[in-house]
CSV table of C-alpha atoms in Angstrom, one decimal:
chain,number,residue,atom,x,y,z
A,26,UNK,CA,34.3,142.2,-2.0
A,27,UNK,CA,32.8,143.1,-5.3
A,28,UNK,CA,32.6,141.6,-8.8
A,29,UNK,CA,35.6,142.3,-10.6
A,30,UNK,CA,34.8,140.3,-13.7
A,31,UNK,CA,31.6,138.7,-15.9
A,32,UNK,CA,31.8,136.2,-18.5
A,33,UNK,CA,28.9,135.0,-19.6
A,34,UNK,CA,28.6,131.7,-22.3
A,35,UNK,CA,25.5,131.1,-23.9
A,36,UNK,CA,23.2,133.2,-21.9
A,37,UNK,CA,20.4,134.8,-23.1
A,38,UNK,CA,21.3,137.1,-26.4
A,39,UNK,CA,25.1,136.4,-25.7
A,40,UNK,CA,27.0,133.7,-26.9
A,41,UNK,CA,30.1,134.8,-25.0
A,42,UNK,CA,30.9,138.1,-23.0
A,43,UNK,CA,33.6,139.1,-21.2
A,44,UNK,CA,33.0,142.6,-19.1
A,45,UNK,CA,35.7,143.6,-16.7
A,46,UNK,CA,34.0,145.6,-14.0
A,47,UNK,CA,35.6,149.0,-12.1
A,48,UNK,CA,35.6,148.4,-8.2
A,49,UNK,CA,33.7,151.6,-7.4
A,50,UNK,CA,31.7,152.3,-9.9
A,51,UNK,CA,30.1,151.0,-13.1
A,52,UNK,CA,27.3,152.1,-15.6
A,53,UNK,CA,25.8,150.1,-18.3
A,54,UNK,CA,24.6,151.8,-21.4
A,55,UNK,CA,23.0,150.5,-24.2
A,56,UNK,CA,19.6,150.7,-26.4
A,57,UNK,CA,16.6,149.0,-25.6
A,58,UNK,CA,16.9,145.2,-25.7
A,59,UNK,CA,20.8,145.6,-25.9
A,60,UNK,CA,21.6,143.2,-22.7
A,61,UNK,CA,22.0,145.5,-19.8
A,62,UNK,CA,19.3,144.2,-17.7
A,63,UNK,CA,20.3,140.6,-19.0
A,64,UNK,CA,23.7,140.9,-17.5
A,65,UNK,CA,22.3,142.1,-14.5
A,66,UNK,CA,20.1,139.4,-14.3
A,67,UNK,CA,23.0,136.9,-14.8
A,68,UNK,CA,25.2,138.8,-11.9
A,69,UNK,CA,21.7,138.3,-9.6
A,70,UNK,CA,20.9,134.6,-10.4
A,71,UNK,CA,24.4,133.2,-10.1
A,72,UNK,CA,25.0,135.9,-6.9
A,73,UNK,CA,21.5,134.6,-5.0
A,74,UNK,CA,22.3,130.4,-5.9
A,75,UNK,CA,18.5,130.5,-6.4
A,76,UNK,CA,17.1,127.3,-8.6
A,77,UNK,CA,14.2,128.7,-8.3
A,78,UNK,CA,14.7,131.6,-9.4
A,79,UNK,CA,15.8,130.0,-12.6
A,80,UNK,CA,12.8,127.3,-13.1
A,81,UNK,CA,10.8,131.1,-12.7
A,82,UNK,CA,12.3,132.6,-15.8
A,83,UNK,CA,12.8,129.4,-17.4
A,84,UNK,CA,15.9,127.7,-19.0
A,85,UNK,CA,14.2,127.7,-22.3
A,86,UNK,CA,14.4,132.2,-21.8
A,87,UNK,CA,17.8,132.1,-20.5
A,88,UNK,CA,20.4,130.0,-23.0
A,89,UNK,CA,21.0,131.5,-26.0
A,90,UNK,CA,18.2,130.8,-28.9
A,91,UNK,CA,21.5,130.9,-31.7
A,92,UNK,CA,23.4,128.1,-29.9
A,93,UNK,CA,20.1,126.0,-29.7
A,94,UNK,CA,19.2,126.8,-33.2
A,95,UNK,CA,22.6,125.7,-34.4
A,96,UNK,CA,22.5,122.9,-31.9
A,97,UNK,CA,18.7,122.0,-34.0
A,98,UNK,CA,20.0,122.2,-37.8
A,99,UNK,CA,23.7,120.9,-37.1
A,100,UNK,CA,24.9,117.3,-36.1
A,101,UNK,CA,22.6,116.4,-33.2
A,102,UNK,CA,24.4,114.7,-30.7
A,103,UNK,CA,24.9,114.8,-27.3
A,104,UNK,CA,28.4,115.9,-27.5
A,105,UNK,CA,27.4,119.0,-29.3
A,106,UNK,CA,24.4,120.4,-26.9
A,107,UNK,CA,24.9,123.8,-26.1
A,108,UNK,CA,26.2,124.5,-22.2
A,109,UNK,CA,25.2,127.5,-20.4
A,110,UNK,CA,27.3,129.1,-17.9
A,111,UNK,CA,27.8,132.6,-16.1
A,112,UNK,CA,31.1,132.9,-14.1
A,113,UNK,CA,31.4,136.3,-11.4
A,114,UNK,CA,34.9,136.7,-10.5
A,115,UNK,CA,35.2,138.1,-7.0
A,116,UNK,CA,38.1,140.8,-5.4
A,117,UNK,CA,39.0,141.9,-2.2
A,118,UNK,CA,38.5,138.4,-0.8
A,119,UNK,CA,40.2,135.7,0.6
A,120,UNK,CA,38.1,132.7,0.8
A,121,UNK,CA,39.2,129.1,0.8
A,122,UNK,CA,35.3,128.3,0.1
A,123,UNK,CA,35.8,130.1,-3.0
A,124,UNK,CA,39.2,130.1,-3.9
A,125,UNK,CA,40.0,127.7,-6.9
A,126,UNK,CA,40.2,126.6,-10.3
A,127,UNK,CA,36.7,126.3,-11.5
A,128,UNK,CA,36.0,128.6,-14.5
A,129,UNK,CA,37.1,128.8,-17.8
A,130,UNK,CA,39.9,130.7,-17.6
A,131,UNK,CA,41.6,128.3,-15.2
A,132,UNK,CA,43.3,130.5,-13.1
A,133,UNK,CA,43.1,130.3,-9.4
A,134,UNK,CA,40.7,133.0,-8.1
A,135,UNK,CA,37.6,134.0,-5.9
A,136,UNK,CA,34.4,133.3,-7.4
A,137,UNK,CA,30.7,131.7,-8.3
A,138,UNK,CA,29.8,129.7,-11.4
A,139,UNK,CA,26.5,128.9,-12.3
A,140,UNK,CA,26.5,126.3,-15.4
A,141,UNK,CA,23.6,124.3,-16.9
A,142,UNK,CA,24.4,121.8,-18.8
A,143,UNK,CA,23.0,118.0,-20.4
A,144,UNK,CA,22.8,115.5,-17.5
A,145,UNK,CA,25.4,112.8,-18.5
A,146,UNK,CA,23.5,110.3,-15.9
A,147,UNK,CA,20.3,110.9,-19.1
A,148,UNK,CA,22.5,110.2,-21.6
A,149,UNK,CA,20.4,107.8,-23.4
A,150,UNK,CA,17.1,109.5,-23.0
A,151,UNK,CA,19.2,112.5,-24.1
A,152,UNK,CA,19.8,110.3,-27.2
A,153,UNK,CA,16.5,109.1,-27.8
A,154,UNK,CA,14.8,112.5,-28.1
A,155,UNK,CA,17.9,114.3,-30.3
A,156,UNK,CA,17.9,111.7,-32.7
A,157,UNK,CA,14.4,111.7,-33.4
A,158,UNK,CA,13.1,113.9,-36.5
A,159,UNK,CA,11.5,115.7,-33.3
A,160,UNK,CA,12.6,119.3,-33.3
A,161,UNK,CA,12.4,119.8,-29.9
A,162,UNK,CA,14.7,120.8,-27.3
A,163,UNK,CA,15.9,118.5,-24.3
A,164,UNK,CA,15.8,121.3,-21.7
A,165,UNK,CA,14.2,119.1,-19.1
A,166,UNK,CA,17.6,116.6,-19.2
A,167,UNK,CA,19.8,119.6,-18.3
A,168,UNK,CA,21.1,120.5,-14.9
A,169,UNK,CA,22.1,123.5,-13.4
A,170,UNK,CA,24.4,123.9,-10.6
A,171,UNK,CA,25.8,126.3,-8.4
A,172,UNK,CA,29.7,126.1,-7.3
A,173,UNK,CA,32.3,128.5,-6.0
A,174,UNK,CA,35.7,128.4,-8.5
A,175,UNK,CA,36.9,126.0,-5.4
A,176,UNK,CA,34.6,123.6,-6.8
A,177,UNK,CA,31.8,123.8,-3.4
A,178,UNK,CA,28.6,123.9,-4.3
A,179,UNK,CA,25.8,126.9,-2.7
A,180,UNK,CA,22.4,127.3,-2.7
A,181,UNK,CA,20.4,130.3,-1.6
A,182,UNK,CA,20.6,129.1,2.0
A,183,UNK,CA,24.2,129.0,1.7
A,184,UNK,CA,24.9,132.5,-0.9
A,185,UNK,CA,28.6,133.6,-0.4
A,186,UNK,CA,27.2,137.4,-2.0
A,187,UNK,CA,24.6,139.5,-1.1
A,188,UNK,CA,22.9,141.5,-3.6
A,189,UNK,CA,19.9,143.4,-4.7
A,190,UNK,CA,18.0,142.9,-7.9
A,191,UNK,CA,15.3,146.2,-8.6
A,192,UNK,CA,13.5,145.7,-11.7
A,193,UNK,CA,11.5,148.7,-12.5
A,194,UNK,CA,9.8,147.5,-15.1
């Protein structure tokens, strides 16, 4: 099994990627603050299930500061907060756990989905805070879940990929 495919929506510096990956090999290259550890990152979080791992870094670090900012000067509703999500397309697999529909390209294939989003059950809080002259963000009424394209959910406890994350910084 590897990862065959990244998109990534609204994380960190990208507002939408797409990178096909090479099943034996691939190399990202880039200048300094370009994304390559970012992408990594993404592959790792959504890879491990880890919510912790998440609250760590902070939602407020991982979606993208453009979408929020346009979400801050634009029409603030709850209809138009940003959602988050990184989508890792999986090959050489057959997998009924993870086998399905769920990711935006809507095609039936392996994979893992992380996606943070507003929390419908806050709506009105949601409301309260947006439509306030207040300028801040409602990160704390988002939620972030972990499913497999067949629309299971997974946690660290129950990853479907094992990977290793070395930052040498």
């Amino acid at each position: 099994m590897y990862v065959s495919k990244i998109k990534l929506h609204n994380f960190r510096r990208f507002r939408d990627l797409e990178i096909v990956f090479n099943k034996r090999r691939n190399i990202l290259v880039g200048d300094n603050e370009s994304g390559k550890s970012s992408i990594l990152q993404a592959i790792d979080i959504t890879a491990k299930g880890s919510r912790h791992r998440l609250e760590d870094i902070g939602l407020q670090n991982i979606i993208n500061i453009t979408a929020i900012s346009d979400f801050l000067s634009g029409d603030r509703n709850n209809r138009t907060l940003p959602i988050m999500f990184v989508e890792l397309y999986l090959s050489d697999i057959i997998s009924e756990e993870l086998e399905g529909k769920n990711n935006s390209d809507g095609i039936v294939t392996c994979g893992l989905r992380l996606t943070a989003e507003p929390d419908i059950k806050l709506s009105e809080q949601i409301h309260a805070v947006i439509s306030s002259d207040n300028t801040a963000f409602p990160f704390e009424f988002y939620s972030i879940t972990f499913m497999t394209f067949a629309n299971v959910p997974y946690n660290g406890f129950s990853r479907k990929l094992k990977t290793i994350f070395l930052d040498t910084s």
